[in-house]
mmCIF file of C-alpha atoms and ligand atoms in Angstrom:
data_model
loop_
_atom_site.group_PDB
_atom_site.id
_atom_site.type_symbol
_atom_site.label_atom_id
_atom_site.label_comp_id
_atom_site.label_asym_id
_atom_site.label_seq_id
_atom_site.Cartn_x
_atom_site.Cartn_y
_atom_site.Cartn_z
ATOM 1 C CA MET A 198 -125.803 -57.277 -54.144
ATOM 2 C CA LYS A 199 -123.530 -57.562 -56.163
ATOM 3 C CA LEU A 200 -123.934 -61.725 -56.544
ATOM 4 C CA GLN A 201 -127.006 -61.334 -57.643
ATOM 5 C CA LYS A 202 -126.753 -58.498 -60.087
ATOM 6 C CA LEU A 203 -123.988 -60.790 -62.124
ATOM 7 C CA LEU A 204 -125.970 -64.387 -61.121
ATOM 8 C CA ASP A 205 -129.047 -61.559 -63.297
ATOM 9 C CA GLU A 206 -126.120 -61.010 -65.858
ATOM 10 C CA LEU A 207 -125.520 -65.274 -66.278
ATOM 11 C CA LYS A 208 -129.192 -66.499 -65.925
ATOM 12 C CA PRO A 209 -130.054 -65.922 -69.592
ATOM 13 C CA TYR A 210 -127.257 -67.383 -70.429
ATOM 14 C CA GLY A 211 -127.780 -70.195 -68.361
ATOM 15 C CA ALA A 212 -124.195 -70.163 -67.197
ATOM 16 C CA ARG A 213 -123.130 -70.581 -64.113
ATOM 17 C CA LEU A 214 -121.337 -68.418 -61.616
ATOM 18 C CA CYS A 215 -117.832 -70.166 -60.421
ATOM 19 C CA ALA A 216 -116.974 -67.361 -57.598
ATOM 20 C CA VAL A 217 -112.813 -67.443 -57.544
ATOM 21 C CA SER A 218 -112.025 -67.441 -53.348
ATOM 22 C CA LYS A 219 -108.110 -67.606 -53.561
ATOM 23 C CA LYS A 220 -106.628 -64.894 -51.259
ATOM 24 C CA GLN A 221 -109.817 -65.000 -49.317
ATOM 25 C CA PRO A 222 -110.533 -65.087 -46.304
ATOM 26 C CA THR A 223 -112.985 -67.668 -44.978
ATOM 27 C CA GLU A 224 -115.526 -64.442 -43.837
ATOM 28 C CA LYS A 225 -115.619 -63.588 -46.908
ATOM 29 C CA ILE A 226 -116.535 -66.636 -48.446
ATOM 30 C CA LEU A 227 -118.642 -66.881 -45.829
ATOM 31 C CA ASP A 228 -120.565 -63.425 -46.535
ATOM 32 C CA LEU A 229 -121.532 -65.171 -49.656
ATOM 33 C CA TYR A 230 -121.914 -68.674 -48.868
ATOM 34 C CA GLU A 231 -124.786 -66.809 -46.319
ATOM 35 C CA GLN A 232 -126.264 -65.071 -50.268
ATOM 36 C CA GLY A 233 -126.698 -68.389 -51.884
ATOM 37 C CA GLN A 234 -123.491 -69.103 -53.673
ATOM 38 C CA ARG A 235 -122.318 -72.377 -53.787
ATOM 39 C CA ILE A 236 -119.305 -73.563 -56.766
ATOM 40 C CA PHE A 237 -116.016 -71.814 -55.002
ATOM 41 C CA GLY A 238 -112.724 -72.348 -56.942
ATOM 42 C CA GLU A 239 -109.295 -71.776 -55.965
ATOM 43 C CA ASN A 240 -106.198 -71.942 -57.685
ATOM 44 C CA ARG A 241 -103.988 -73.366 -54.981
ATOM 45 C CA PRO A 242 -104.325 -77.570 -53.980
ATOM 46 C CA GLN A 243 -102.406 -76.375 -50.688
ATOM 47 C CA GLU A 244 -104.484 -73.755 -49.619
ATOM 48 C CA LEU A 245 -108.262 -75.286 -50.745
ATOM 49 C CA ARG A 246 -106.941 -78.272 -48.688
ATOM 50 C CA ASP A 247 -106.467 -75.416 -45.364
ATOM 51 C CA LYS A 248 -110.082 -73.732 -45.617
ATOM 52 C CA GLN A 249 -111.984 -76.297 -46.564
ATOM 53 C CA PRO A 250 -112.026 -77.852 -43.778
ATOM 54 C CA LEU A 251 -113.320 -74.076 -42.262
ATOM 55 C CA LEU A 252 -116.249 -74.033 -44.534
ATOM 56 C CA PRO A 253 -119.673 -75.279 -44.861
ATOM 57 C CA ALA A 254 -119.425 -78.781 -46.293
ATOM 58 C CA ASP A 255 -121.896 -78.417 -49.303
ATOM 59 C CA ILE A 256 -120.036 -76.016 -50.813
ATOM 60 C CA GLU A 257 -118.744 -77.947 -54.225
ATOM 61 C CA TRP A 258 -115.234 -76.538 -55.191
ATOM 62 C CA HIS A 259 -113.559 -76.243 -57.814
ATOM 63 C CA LEU A 260 -109.958 -76.375 -59.073
ATOM 64 C CA ILE A 261 -108.794 -73.697 -61.531
ATOM 65 C CA GLY A 262 -105.279 -73.659 -60.952
ATOM 66 C CA HIS A 263 -102.152 -75.507 -62.576
ATOM 67 C CA LEU A 264 -101.892 -78.700 -60.362
ATOM 68 C CA GLN A 265 -98.473 -80.797 -59.412
ATOM 69 C CA SER A 266 -98.471 -84.188 -58.678
ATOM 70 C CA ASN A 267 -97.654 -83.904 -56.414
ATOM 71 C CA LYS A 268 -100.636 -81.621 -55.044
ATOM 72 C CA ILE A 269 -103.044 -84.223 -56.476
ATOM 73 C CA LYS A 270 -104.133 -85.916 -52.989
ATOM 74 C CA TYR A 271 -105.463 -82.754 -52.167
ATOM 75 C CA VAL A 272 -107.739 -82.112 -54.504
ATOM 76 C CA THR A 273 -108.635 -85.654 -55.927
ATOM 77 C CA GLY A 274 -112.049 -86.517 -54.655
ATOM 78 C CA LYS A 275 -112.440 -83.397 -52.763
ATOM 79 C CA THR A 276 -113.388 -80.891 -55.429
ATOM 80 C CA LYS A 277 -116.282 -81.817 -57.986
ATOM 81 C CA LEU A 278 -113.950 -80.918 -60.914
ATOM 82 C CA ILE A 279 -110.793 -80.043 -62.045
ATOM 83 C CA HIS A 280 -110.735 -77.246 -64.320
ATOM 84 C CA SER A 281 -106.679 -77.206 -65.180
ATOM 85 C CA VAL A 282 -105.422 -80.964 -66.070
ATOM 86 C CA ASP A 283 -102.746 -80.000 -68.331
ATOM 87 C CA SER A 284 -101.046 -83.047 -69.680
ATOM 88 C CA PHE A 285 -101.897 -87.109 -69.969
ATOM 89 C CA LYS A 286 -99.473 -88.002 -67.145
ATOM 90 C CA LEU A 287 -101.886 -85.675 -64.753
ATOM 91 C CA LEU A 288 -104.829 -86.991 -65.960
ATOM 92 C CA ARG A 289 -103.728 -90.018 -65.498
ATOM 93 C CA GLU A 290 -101.620 -89.925 -61.496
ATOM 94 C CA ILE A 291 -105.298 -88.235 -60.795
ATOM 95 C CA ASP A 292 -107.077 -91.676 -62.170
ATOM 96 C CA LYS A 293 -104.915 -93.315 -59.889
ATOM 97 C CA ARG A 294 -105.398 -91.243 -57.095
ATOM 98 C CA ALA A 295 -109.488 -91.879 -57.296
ATOM 99 C CA THR A 296 -109.083 -95.634 -58.133
ATOM 100 C CA ARG A 297 -107.916 -95.353 -55.184
ATOM 101 C CA LEU A 298 -110.497 -92.945 -52.983
ATOM 102 C CA GLY A 299 -113.496 -96.103 -55.004
ATOM 103 C CA ILE A 300 -114.800 -92.674 -57.024
ATOM 104 C CA VAL A 301 -114.626 -90.665 -60.200
ATOM 105 C CA GLN A 302 -113.341 -87.222 -60.394
ATOM 106 C CA ASP A 303 -114.020 -84.791 -63.095
ATOM 107 C CA CYS A 304 -112.200 -83.054 -64.882
ATOM 108 C CA LEU A 305 -111.815 -80.436 -67.940
ATOM 109 C CA LEU A 306 -108.600 -79.878 -70.773
ATOM 110 C CA GLN A 307 -107.211 -76.684 -70.758
ATOM 111 C CA VAL A 308 -106.239 -75.497 -73.578
ATOM 112 C CA HIS A 309 -103.739 -72.867 -75.116
ATOM 113 C CA ILE A 310 -105.544 -70.825 -76.273
ATOM 114 C CA ALA A 311 -103.776 -67.152 -75.391
ATOM 115 C CA GLN A 312 -101.060 -65.921 -77.106
ATOM 116 C CA GLU A 313 -98.315 -65.280 -73.923
ATOM 117 C CA GLU A 314 -96.103 -68.572 -73.683
ATOM 118 C CA SER A 315 -96.832 -68.792 -70.299
ATOM 119 C CA LYS A 316 -100.105 -69.838 -69.680
ATOM 120 C CA PHE A 317 -100.637 -74.126 -69.691
ATOM 121 C CA GLY A 318 -103.080 -76.393 -71.846
ATOM 122 C CA PHE A 319 -103.078 -77.919 -74.019
ATOM 123 C CA ASN A 320 -103.302 -77.832 -78.361
ATOM 124 C CA GLU A 321 -106.369 -80.027 -80.528
ATOM 125 C CA SER A 322 -104.065 -81.791 -81.845
ATOM 126 C CA GLU A 323 -102.226 -82.783 -78.456
ATOM 127 C CA ILE A 324 -105.646 -83.657 -77.097
ATOM 128 C CA GLU A 325 -107.019 -85.842 -80.734
ATOM 129 C CA GLN A 326 -103.585 -87.967 -79.729
ATOM 130 C CA MET A 327 -104.194 -88.194 -75.882
ATOM 131 C CA LEU A 328 -107.991 -89.467 -76.638
ATOM 132 C CA ASN A 329 -107.008 -91.645 -79.429
ATOM 133 C CA ASP A 330 -104.131 -93.201 -77.102
ATOM 134 C CA LEU A 331 -105.162 -96.813 -75.719
ATOM 135 C CA ALA A 332 -103.381 -95.587 -72.626
ATOM 136 C CA PHE A 333 -106.214 -93.025 -72.140
ATOM 137 C CA ALA A 334 -108.685 -95.505 -72.673
ATOM 138 C CA LYS A 335 -107.864 -97.575 -69.408
ATOM 139 C CA LEU A 336 -108.491 -94.592 -67.322
ATOM 140 C CA GLU A 337 -112.107 -95.453 -65.921
ATOM 141 C CA HIS A 338 -111.897 -92.958 -63.433
ATOM 142 C CA ILE A 339 -111.894 -89.857 -64.598
ATOM 143 C CA ARG A 340 -114.891 -88.216 -66.554
ATOM 144 C CA LEU A 341 -114.013 -85.728 -68.877
ATOM 145 C CA CYS A 342 -116.679 -82.743 -68.689
ATOM 146 C CA GLY A 343 -115.374 -80.132 -70.762
ATOM 147 C CA LEU A 344 -113.160 -77.607 -71.746
ATOM 148 C CA MET A 345 -111.131 -74.396 -70.075
ATOM 149 C CA GLY A 346 -109.684 -71.448 -71.312
ATOM 150 C CA MET A 347 -108.122 -68.017 -70.689
ATOM 151 C CA ALA A 348 -108.004 -65.225 -73.033
ATOM 152 C CA THR A 349 -104.493 -63.271 -73.582
ATOM 153 C CA TYR A 350 -104.810 -60.552 -71.203
ATOM 154 C CA THR A 351 -105.183 -57.813 -73.522
ATOM 155 C CA ASP A 352 -107.981 -54.966 -74.331
ATOM 156 C CA ASP A 353 -108.502 -55.971 -78.154
ATOM 157 C CA LYS A 354 -111.751 -57.204 -77.660
ATOM 158 C CA GLY A 355 -111.816 -58.567 -80.660
ATOM 159 C CA GLN A 356 -109.038 -61.114 -80.463
ATOM 160 C CA ILE A 357 -110.844 -62.404 -76.669
ATOM 161 C CA ARG A 358 -113.458 -62.987 -78.985
ATOM 162 C CA ARG A 359 -111.441 -64.555 -81.288
ATOM 163 C CA GLU A 360 -110.055 -66.997 -78.572
ATOM 164 C CA PHE A 361 -113.023 -67.724 -76.592
ATOM 165 C CA ALA A 362 -114.954 -68.321 -80.247
ATOM 166 C CA GLY A 363 -112.036 -71.066 -80.653
ATOM 167 C CA LEU A 364 -112.496 -72.804 -77.276
ATOM 168 C CA ARG A 365 -116.356 -73.704 -78.564
ATOM 169 C CA GLN A 366 -115.593 -75.232 -81.904
ATOM 170 C CA MET A 367 -113.257 -77.016 -80.491
ATOM 171 C CA LEU A 368 -115.666 -78.625 -77.566
ATOM 172 C CA GLU A 369 -118.737 -78.942 -81.141
ATOM 173 C CA ARG A 370 -115.582 -80.948 -82.949
ATOM 174 C CA LEU A 371 -114.898 -82.955 -80.129
ATOM 175 C CA GLN A 372 -118.770 -83.379 -79.000
ATOM 176 C CA ARG A 373 -118.903 -84.229 -83.052
ATOM 177 C CA GLY A 374 -115.566 -86.736 -82.843
ATOM 178 C CA PHE A 375 -114.971 -88.418 -79.766
ATOM 179 C CA PHE A 376 -117.470 -87.275 -77.254
ATOM 180 C CA SER A 377 -120.535 -88.113 -80.090
ATOM 181 C CA GLY A 378 -123.566 -89.422 -77.693
ATOM 182 C CA GLN A 379 -121.536 -88.135 -73.879
ATOM 183 C CA ALA A 380 -124.045 -85.002 -72.673
ATOM 184 C CA HIS A 381 -121.803 -85.032 -69.902
ATOM 185 C CA PHE A 382 -118.866 -83.754 -72.717
ATOM 186 C CA ARG A 383 -120.317 -79.926 -72.102
ATOM 187 C CA GLU A 384 -118.388 -77.404 -69.986
ATOM 188 C CA LEU A 385 -116.917 -74.456 -71.448
ATOM 189 C CA SER A 386 -114.556 -72.783 -68.419
ATOM 190 C CA MET A 387 -113.941 -69.154 -69.812
ATOM 191 C CA GLY A 388 -114.633 -66.179 -68.453
ATOM 192 C CA MET A 389 -113.012 -63.869 -65.525
ATOM 193 C CA SER A 390 -113.583 -60.758 -64.281
ATOM 194 C CA GLY A 391 -112.836 -58.968 -67.073
ATOM 195 C CA ASP A 392 -114.076 -60.636 -69.916
ATOM 196 C CA TYR A 393 -116.860 -62.653 -68.233
ATOM 197 C CA ARG A 394 -118.882 -61.116 -70.869
ATOM 198 C CA ILE A 395 -117.591 -61.778 -73.955
ATOM 199 C CA ALA A 396 -117.282 -65.038 -72.863
ATOM 200 C CA LEU A 397 -121.109 -65.592 -72.562
ATOM 201 C CA ASP A 398 -121.717 -64.373 -76.087
ATOM 202 C CA GLU A 399 -119.482 -66.593 -77.156
ATOM 203 C CA GLY A 400 -121.005 -69.848 -75.179
ATOM 204 C CA SER A 401 -119.226 -70.298 -71.499
ATOM 205 C CA THR A 402 -121.140 -72.246 -69.201
ATOM 206 C CA LEU A 403 -118.931 -71.811 -65.710
ATOM 207 C CA VAL A 404 -117.381 -68.214 -65.975
ATOM 208 C CA ARG A 405 -114.730 -67.556 -63.253
ATOM 209 C CA ILE A 406 -114.666 -64.625 -61.548
ATOM 210 C CA GLY A 407 -113.055 -63.446 -58.280
ATOM 211 C CA SER A 408 -111.930 -59.950 -57.987
ATOM 212 C CA LEU A 409 -115.168 -58.213 -59.360
ATOM 213 C CA LEU A 410 -117.355 -60.267 -56.887
ATOM 214 C CA PHE A 411 -114.954 -59.588 -53.689
ATOM 215 C CA SER A 412 -113.039 -55.838 -53.974
ATOM 216 C CA GLU A 413 -115.253 -53.732 -52.766
ATOM 217 C CA ALA A 414 -116.182 -51.799 -55.489
ATOM 218 C CA GLU A 415 -119.369 -51.819 -57.818
ATOM 219 C CA PHE A 416 -119.804 -52.973 -61.421
ATOM 220 C CA ALA A 417 -121.144 -50.963 -64.381
HETATM 221 C C1 PLP B 67 -108.099 -65.425 -60.217
HETATM 222 C C2 PLP B 67 -108.326 -67.158 -61.469
HETATM 223 C C3 PLP B 67 -109.179 -66.261 -61.801
HETATM 224 C C4 PLP B 67 -110.401 -65.403 -61.594
HETATM 225 O O1 PLP B 67 -109.962 -64.044 -62.233
HETATM 226 P P1 PLP B 67 -110.372 -62.789 -61.600
HETATM 227 O O2 PLP B 67 -110.037 -61.669 -62.776
HETATM 228 O O3 PLP B 67 -109.939 -62.621 -60.336
HETATM 229 O O4 PLP B 67 -112.013 -62.501 -62.277
HETATM 230 C C5 PLP B 67 -109.990 -67.348 -62.840
HETATM 231 N N1 PLP B 67 -109.210 -68.123 -63.370
HETATM 232 C C6 PLP B 67 -108.116 -68.774 -63.322
HETATM 233 C C7 PLP B 67 -107.786 -69.728 -63.269
HETATM 234 C C8 PLP B 67 -107.854 -67.366 -62.038
HETATM 235 O O5 PLP B 67 -106.122 -67.535 -61.286
#
């Protein structure tokens, strides 16, 4: 059983598994659900909206992919965690929607740690700037729970490790600084099928794994 094998690997680190179910049919998701998996991540808001009503209500859905303002209604209040907040404007829009729903939406800030140009996310000074902005203090219906990052797609394990370590150090600085005393600011969403072992080593609390879990092939 692949799921159990993976969970056994995560256990010593105290990390949780977000099973990335993008492009997977509901039967495959149900199969993992029946094995006990409850956290599932989708990267497209529309796909999440379409699948959610077809699957058990106690699934904890996470959004892990890029979110545009006009799709906020599909995920706010419908997901336990949005991993991919990459701008203040987006955070403000999520807050607005959550206010209307009368809820607090948990979010992570996506940080650009990879070398590739194309990946979304903040850098540290942008985060600092946002947190110190008076407009941020007014957002009462979002709760920031940590950081998310994606490493460069490369065979260079040293580079991947440095990028994940950099994200962990950024989390630690924010924990000592702005989020001091706020125990819920603790999540490090990092690690996918190809690099989750390095991510665990560098302090990941939440790995996002898709292909490894859903493909037919066994893993070593
Ligand atoms: C698809 C995806 C994953 C999972 O990738 P795998 O390589 O299939 O494990 C993780 N995070 C994000 C943001 C993704 O889009």
